[in-house]
mmCIF file of C-alpha atoms and ligand atoms in Angstrom:
data_model
loop_
_atom_site.group_PDB
_atom_site.id
_atom_site.type_symbol
_atom_site.label_atom_id
_atom_site.label_comp_id
_atom_site.label_asym_id
_atom_site.label_seq_id
_atom_site.Cartn_x
_atom_site.Cartn_y
_atom_site.Cartn_z
ATOM 1 C CA UNK A 20 -0.002 -0.003 0.001
ATOM 2 C CA UNK A 21 1.223 3.481 -0.811
ATOM 3 C CA UNK A 22 1.388 6.346 1.653
ATOM 4 C CA UNK A 23 -1.521 7.958 -0.168
ATOM 5 C CA UNK A 24 -3.633 4.801 0.167
ATOM 6 C CA UNK A 25 -2.773 4.427 3.846
ATOM 7 C CA UNK A 26 -3.677 8.033 4.458
ATOM 8 C CA UNK A 27 -6.966 7.787 2.612
ATOM 9 C CA UNK A 28 -7.882 4.585 4.435
ATOM 10 C CA UNK A 29 -7.289 6.171 7.807
ATOM 11 C CA UNK A 30 -9.059 9.386 6.909
ATOM 12 C CA UNK A 31 -12.110 7.438 5.763
ATOM 13 C CA UNK A 32 -12.446 5.985 9.271
ATOM 14 C CA UNK A 33 -12.095 9.270 11.151
ATOM 15 C CA UNK A 34 -15.176 11.177 12.271
ATOM 16 C CA UNK A 35 -15.272 14.756 11.030
ATOM 17 C CA UNK A 36 -14.417 16.327 14.384
ATOM 18 C CA UNK A 37 -11.130 14.391 14.628
ATOM 19 C CA UNK A 38 -7.914 16.021 13.369
ATOM 20 C CA UNK A 39 -5.222 13.762 11.934
ATOM 21 C CA UNK A 40 -1.604 14.575 12.712
ATOM 22 C CA UNK A 41 0.628 12.614 10.329
ATOM 23 C CA UNK A 42 3.625 11.629 12.431
ATOM 24 C CA UNK A 43 6.586 11.791 10.055
ATOM 25 C CA UNK A 44 9.545 11.534 12.428
ATOM 26 C CA UNK A 45 12.628 9.834 10.922
ATOM 27 C CA UNK A 46 10.965 9.718 7.469
ATOM 28 C CA UNK A 47 12.516 11.372 4.422
ATOM 29 C CA UNK A 48 11.031 14.450 2.718
ATOM 30 C CA UNK A 49 9.907 12.338 -0.282
ATOM 31 C CA UNK A 50 7.596 10.378 1.999
ATOM 32 C CA UNK A 51 6.207 13.523 3.565
ATOM 33 C CA UNK A 52 5.650 14.992 0.092
ATOM 34 C CA UNK A 53 3.596 11.951 -0.869
ATOM 35 C CA UNK A 54 1.325 12.651 2.070
ATOM 36 C CA UNK A 55 1.330 16.362 1.228
ATOM 37 C CA UNK A 56 0.337 15.655 -2.362
ATOM 38 C CA UNK A 57 -2.494 13.497 -1.057
ATOM 39 C CA UNK A 58 -3.799 16.528 0.829
ATOM 40 C CA UNK A 59 -2.227 16.166 4.271
ATOM 41 C CA UNK A 60 -1.208 19.499 5.805
ATOM 42 C CA UNK A 61 -0.550 18.656 9.476
ATOM 43 C CA UNK A 62 2.686 16.853 10.301
ATOM 44 C CA UNK A 63 4.046 15.806 13.683
ATOM 45 C CA UNK A 64 7.726 15.511 14.561
ATOM 46 C CA UNK A 65 9.423 14.660 17.828
ATOM 47 C CA UNK A 66 12.829 16.310 17.311
ATOM 48 C CA UNK A 67 13.041 20.057 16.966
ATOM 49 C CA UNK A 68 16.072 20.103 14.661
ATOM 50 C CA UNK A 69 14.561 17.558 12.292
ATOM 51 C CA UNK A 70 11.280 19.480 12.218
ATOM 52 C CA UNK A 71 13.107 22.751 11.495
ATOM 53 C CA UNK A 72 15.038 21.138 8.625
ATOM 54 C CA UNK A 73 11.851 19.783 7.097
ATOM 55 C CA UNK A 74 10.083 23.105 7.588
ATOM 56 C CA UNK A 75 12.844 24.818 5.582
ATOM 57 C CA UNK A 76 12.538 22.404 2.688
ATOM 58 C CA UNK A 77 8.806 21.907 2.429
ATOM 59 C CA UNK A 78 5.784 23.981 1.353
ATOM 60 C CA UNK A 79 4.898 26.747 3.754
ATOM 61 C CA UNK A 80 1.228 25.895 4.160
ATOM 62 C CA UNK A 81 2.127 22.917 6.362
ATOM 63 C CA UNK A 82 1.232 23.075 10.035
ATOM 64 C CA UNK A 83 4.062 21.622 12.097
ATOM 65 C CA UNK A 84 3.254 19.997 15.422
ATOM 66 C CA UNK A 85 5.953 19.209 17.971
ATOM 67 C CA UNK A 86 4.791 16.001 19.612
ATOM 68 C CA UNK A 87 7.958 14.974 21.450
ATOM 69 C CA UNK A 88 9.560 15.945 24.702
ATOM 70 C CA UNK A 89 10.787 19.543 24.439
ATOM 71 C CA UNK A 90 14.135 20.706 25.751
ATOM 72 C CA UNK A 91 13.949 24.308 26.815
ATOM 73 C CA UNK A 92 17.184 25.341 25.102
ATOM 74 C CA UNK A 93 15.794 24.251 21.729
ATOM 75 C CA UNK A 94 12.486 26.120 21.768
ATOM 76 C CA UNK A 95 14.136 28.989 19.911
ATOM 77 C CA UNK A 96 14.623 26.841 16.817
ATOM 78 C CA UNK A 97 10.890 26.308 16.300
ATOM 79 C CA UNK A 98 9.333 29.463 17.760
ATOM 80 C CA UNK A 99 8.999 31.144 14.396
ATOM 81 C CA UNK A 100 6.885 28.486 12.747
ATOM 82 C CA UNK A 101 5.586 25.736 15.053
ATOM 83 C CA UNK A 102 1.802 25.582 15.044
ATOM 84 C CA UNK A 103 1.127 23.397 18.098
ATOM 85 C CA UNK A 104 3.380 22.039 20.853
ATOM 86 C CA UNK A 105 1.850 18.886 22.348
ATOM 87 C CA UNK A 106 4.302 17.969 25.069
ATOM 88 C CA UNK A 107 4.308 20.905 27.469
ATOM 89 C CA UNK A 108 4.847 19.547 30.946
ATOM 90 C CA UNK A 109 6.081 22.404 33.129
ATOM 91 C CA UNK A 110 5.621 26.082 33.822
ATOM 92 C CA UNK A 111 9.321 26.665 33.119
ATOM 93 C CA UNK A 112 8.870 25.332 29.614
ATOM 94 C CA UNK A 113 5.771 27.459 29.024
ATOM 95 C CA UNK A 114 7.724 30.474 30.160
ATOM 96 C CA UNK A 115 10.489 29.754 27.673
ATOM 97 C CA UNK A 116 7.973 29.218 24.845
ATOM 98 C CA UNK A 117 6.386 32.536 25.797
ATOM 99 C CA UNK A 118 9.751 34.288 25.689
ATOM 100 C CA UNK A 119 10.648 32.902 22.268
ATOM 101 C CA UNK A 120 7.153 33.512 20.825
ATOM 102 C CA UNK A 121 7.384 37.141 21.894
ATOM 103 C CA UNK A 122 10.460 37.605 19.675
ATOM 104 C CA UNK A 123 8.308 36.790 16.673
ATOM 105 C CA UNK A 124 5.285 38.602 18.027
ATOM 106 C CA UNK A 125 3.158 35.499 17.792
ATOM 107 C CA UNK A 126 1.072 33.411 20.160
ATOM 108 C CA UNK A 127 2.052 29.748 20.244
ATOM 109 C CA UNK A 128 -0.675 27.203 20.948
ATOM 110 C CA UNK A 129 0.279 24.498 23.446
ATOM 111 C CA UNK A 130 -1.165 21.333 24.920
ATOM 112 C CA UNK A 131 -0.335 20.301 28.462
ATOM 113 C CA UNK A 132 0.920 16.743 28.545
ATOM 114 C CA UNK A 133 -0.763 14.803 31.310
ATOM 115 C CA UNK A 134 0.865 11.675 32.638
ATOM 116 C CA UNK A 135 -1.734 8.981 32.124
ATOM 117 C CA UNK A 136 0.501 5.913 31.741
ATOM 118 C CA UNK A 137 1.747 3.901 34.664
ATOM 119 C CA UNK A 138 5.218 3.561 33.135
ATOM 120 C CA UNK A 139 7.821 5.885 34.636
ATOM 121 C CA UNK A 140 9.318 6.587 31.246
ATOM 122 C CA UNK A 141 6.413 8.690 30.022
ATOM 123 C CA UNK A 142 6.572 12.432 30.604
ATOM 124 C CA UNK A 143 3.726 14.581 31.775
ATOM 125 C CA UNK A 144 2.139 16.499 34.632
ATOM 126 C CA UNK A 145 -0.414 15.287 37.098
ATOM 127 C CA UNK A 146 -3.971 16.514 36.595
ATOM 128 C CA UNK A 147 -3.705 18.487 39.819
ATOM 129 C CA UNK A 148 -0.501 20.216 38.806
ATOM 130 C CA UNK A 149 -2.063 21.126 35.453
ATOM 131 C CA UNK A 150 -5.077 22.587 37.229
ATOM 132 C CA UNK A 151 -2.886 24.594 39.601
ATOM 133 C CA UNK A 152 -0.740 25.878 36.754
ATOM 134 C CA UNK A 153 -3.705 27.027 34.675
ATOM 135 C CA UNK A 154 -5.115 28.978 37.616
ATOM 136 C CA UNK A 155 -1.867 30.628 38.680
ATOM 137 C CA UNK A 156 -1.203 34.332 38.237
ATOM 138 C CA UNK A 157 2.255 33.608 36.766
ATOM 139 C CA UNK A 158 0.572 31.691 33.993
ATOM 140 C CA UNK A 159 -1.990 34.398 33.285
ATOM 141 C CA UNK A 160 0.873 36.818 32.664
ATOM 142 C CA UNK A 161 2.183 34.792 29.719
ATOM 143 C CA UNK A 162 0.752 36.690 26.764
ATOM 144 C CA UNK A 163 2.432 34.752 23.954
ATOM 145 C CA UNK A 164 1.262 31.241 24.744
ATOM 146 C CA UNK A 165 -2.219 29.769 24.723
ATOM 147 C CA UNK A 166 -3.103 26.428 26.270
ATOM 148 C CA UNK A 167 -5.682 24.934 23.923
ATOM 149 C CA UNK A 168 -5.890 21.397 25.214
ATOM 150 C CA UNK A 169 -4.336 18.304 26.723
ATOM 151 C CA UNK A 170 -2.185 15.474 25.387
ATOM 152 C CA UNK A 171 -1.536 12.033 26.747
ATOM 153 C CA UNK A 172 0.268 8.821 25.898
ATOM 154 C CA UNK A 173 -1.087 5.538 27.143
ATOM 155 C CA UNK A 174 1.012 2.692 28.489
ATOM 156 C CA UNK A 175 2.662 0.594 25.783
ATOM 157 C CA UNK A 176 0.748 -2.644 26.265
ATOM 158 C CA UNK A 177 -1.776 -4.839 24.471
ATOM 159 C CA UNK A 178 -4.017 -4.831 27.518
ATOM 160 C CA UNK A 179 -6.595 -2.608 25.874
ATOM 161 C CA UNK A 180 -8.611 -2.261 29.060
ATOM 162 C CA UNK A 181 -5.721 -0.487 30.679
ATOM 163 C CA UNK A 182 -5.232 1.784 27.674
ATOM 164 C CA UNK A 183 -8.941 2.546 27.714
ATOM 165 C CA UNK A 184 -8.945 3.510 31.369
ATOM 166 C CA UNK A 185 -5.947 5.795 30.797
ATOM 167 C CA UNK A 186 -7.720 7.474 27.881
ATOM 168 C CA UNK A 187 -10.842 7.852 29.984
ATOM 169 C CA UNK A 188 -8.771 9.494 32.685
ATOM 170 C CA UNK A 189 -7.472 12.073 30.200
ATOM 171 C CA UNK A 190 -10.982 12.786 28.969
ATOM 172 C CA UNK A 191 -12.228 13.266 32.543
ATOM 173 C CA UNK A 192 -9.335 15.592 33.296
ATOM 174 C CA UNK A 193 -10.155 17.551 30.152
ATOM 175 C CA UNK A 194 -13.799 17.918 31.171
ATOM 176 C CA UNK A 195 -12.752 19.062 34.646
ATOM 177 C CA UNK A 196 -10.378 21.716 33.337
ATOM 178 C CA UNK A 197 -12.497 22.912 30.434
ATOM 179 C CA UNK A 198 -14.375 25.396 32.585
ATOM 180 C CA UNK A 199 -11.167 27.331 33.269
ATOM 181 C CA UNK A 200 -11.467 29.873 30.488
ATOM 182 C CA UNK A 201 -8.983 32.724 30.763
ATOM 183 C CA UNK A 202 -7.154 35.047 28.381
ATOM 184 C CA UNK A 203 -4.595 32.366 27.558
ATOM 185 C CA UNK A 204 -6.399 29.144 28.300
ATOM 186 C CA UNK A 205 -9.284 27.630 26.443
ATOM 187 C CA UNK A 206 -9.280 23.865 26.204
ATOM 188 C CA UNK A 207 -10.711 22.373 23.039
ATOM 189 C CA UNK A 208 -8.205 19.724 21.908
ATOM 190 C CA UNK A 209 -7.612 16.254 23.356
ATOM 191 C CA UNK A 210 -4.588 14.751 21.636
ATOM 192 C CA UNK A 211 -4.567 11.018 22.244
ATOM 193 C CA UNK A 212 -4.289 7.913 20.116
ATOM 194 C CA UNK A 213 -1.546 6.540 17.839
ATOM 195 C CA UNK A 214 -1.455 3.876 15.110
ATOM 196 C CA UNK A 215 -2.285 1.021 17.473
ATOM 197 C CA UNK A 216 -5.014 2.657 19.515
ATOM 198 C CA UNK A 217 -6.451 5.696 17.772
ATOM 199 C CA UNK A 218 -9.878 4.144 17.248
ATOM 200 C CA UNK A 219 -10.146 3.367 20.935
ATOM 201 C CA UNK A 220 -8.911 6.879 21.731
ATOM 202 C CA UNK A 221 -11.634 8.416 19.556
ATOM 203 C CA UNK A 222 -14.250 6.290 21.311
ATOM 204 C CA UNK A 223 -12.897 7.699 24.577
ATOM 205 C CA UNK A 224 -13.242 11.303 23.392
ATOM 206 C CA UNK A 225 -10.062 12.130 21.481
ATOM 207 C CA UNK A 226 -10.375 14.784 18.790
ATOM 208 C CA UNK A 227 -6.752 14.748 17.618
ATOM 209 C CA UNK A 228 -4.890 11.554 16.743
ATOM 210 C CA UNK A 229 -1.161 11.236 16.072
ATOM 211 C CA UNK A 230 -0.634 8.483 13.529
ATOM 212 C CA UNK A 231 2.788 7.551 12.144
ATOM 213 C CA UNK A 232 3.568 3.970 11.186
ATOM 214 C CA UNK A 233 0.091 3.226 9.801
ATOM 215 C CA UNK A 234 0.672 5.986 7.240
ATOM 216 C CA UNK A 235 4.402 5.910 6.539
ATOM 217 C CA UNK A 236 5.259 2.334 7.465
ATOM 218 C CA UNK A 237 7.462 1.054 10.259
ATOM 219 C CA UNK A 238 10.375 3.172 11.452
ATOM 220 C CA UNK A 239 13.786 1.555 11.559
HETATM 221 C C1 LIG B 4 5.940 8.343 17.329
HETATM 222 C C2 LIG B 4 4.801 8.963 18.039
HETATM 223 C C3 LIG B 4 3.478 8.756 17.607
HETATM 224 C C4 LIG B 4 3.096 7.888 16.417
HETATM 225 O O1 LIG B 4 3.317 6.549 16.695
HETATM 226 P P1 LIG B 4 2.810 5.402 15.681
HETATM 227 O O2 LIG B 4 2.670 4.218 16.556
HETATM 228 O O3 LIG B 4 3.886 5.251 14.664
HETATM 229 O O4 LIG B 4 1.542 5.850 15.097
HETATM 230 C C5 LIG B 4 2.461 9.406 18.281
HETATM 231 N N1 LIG B 4 2.723 10.203 19.344
HETATM 232 C C6 LIG B 4 3.968 10.424 19.787
HETATM 233 C C7 LIG B 4 4.172 11.314 20.950
HETATM 234 C C8 LIG B 4 5.039 9.817 19.158
HETATM 235 O O5 LIG B 4 6.292 10.035 19.627
#
């Protein structure tokens, strides 16, 4: 199956309210261009340098999403163009994104990453810490970032019941925090679900799925 066919198959299964992020990390530009030529405009990368290189070389109507863990000292390399940062897991990082966004006089949309998996290796904040952050005065002073939703990664397991309960937890957290509408916080996006579990994630309330290998094939 070609990238175009994979993409069209997946898109045909997605409800209209669900946004597809094509996760293109490690893949060459030719592969991304096949997806682009099939109509895909949102791409997700997990390394800032790789995303910046691809941004330089590809059409400028692409929306680039940073889905990986973000090191603060690298925010400056994507501040000019990134359209959504999924993995924001601390106030310090938000503050740095705010500082770099200000240089370009733009507001960068962010998702707070919530730790929903039981594995220690997954990044993210607790639901309580996210709630505290969003209600803090330090946060309300950040004029160049906007928190537009939450992101989560489930445990890597084939026990789908566990994955489901982790997705449900993210959805509940989202519903709890949604009422906190301020100048720089308005939650509308729940980013959860990857190649192996995006259908389950959608059933649990996801409206943004991050799909890589089912579109571009396995990564080496
Ligand atoms: C790699 C990655 C994905 C996509 O994974 P696939 O299983 O290839 O669909 C989704 N989200 C994040 C955060 C990733 O790092």
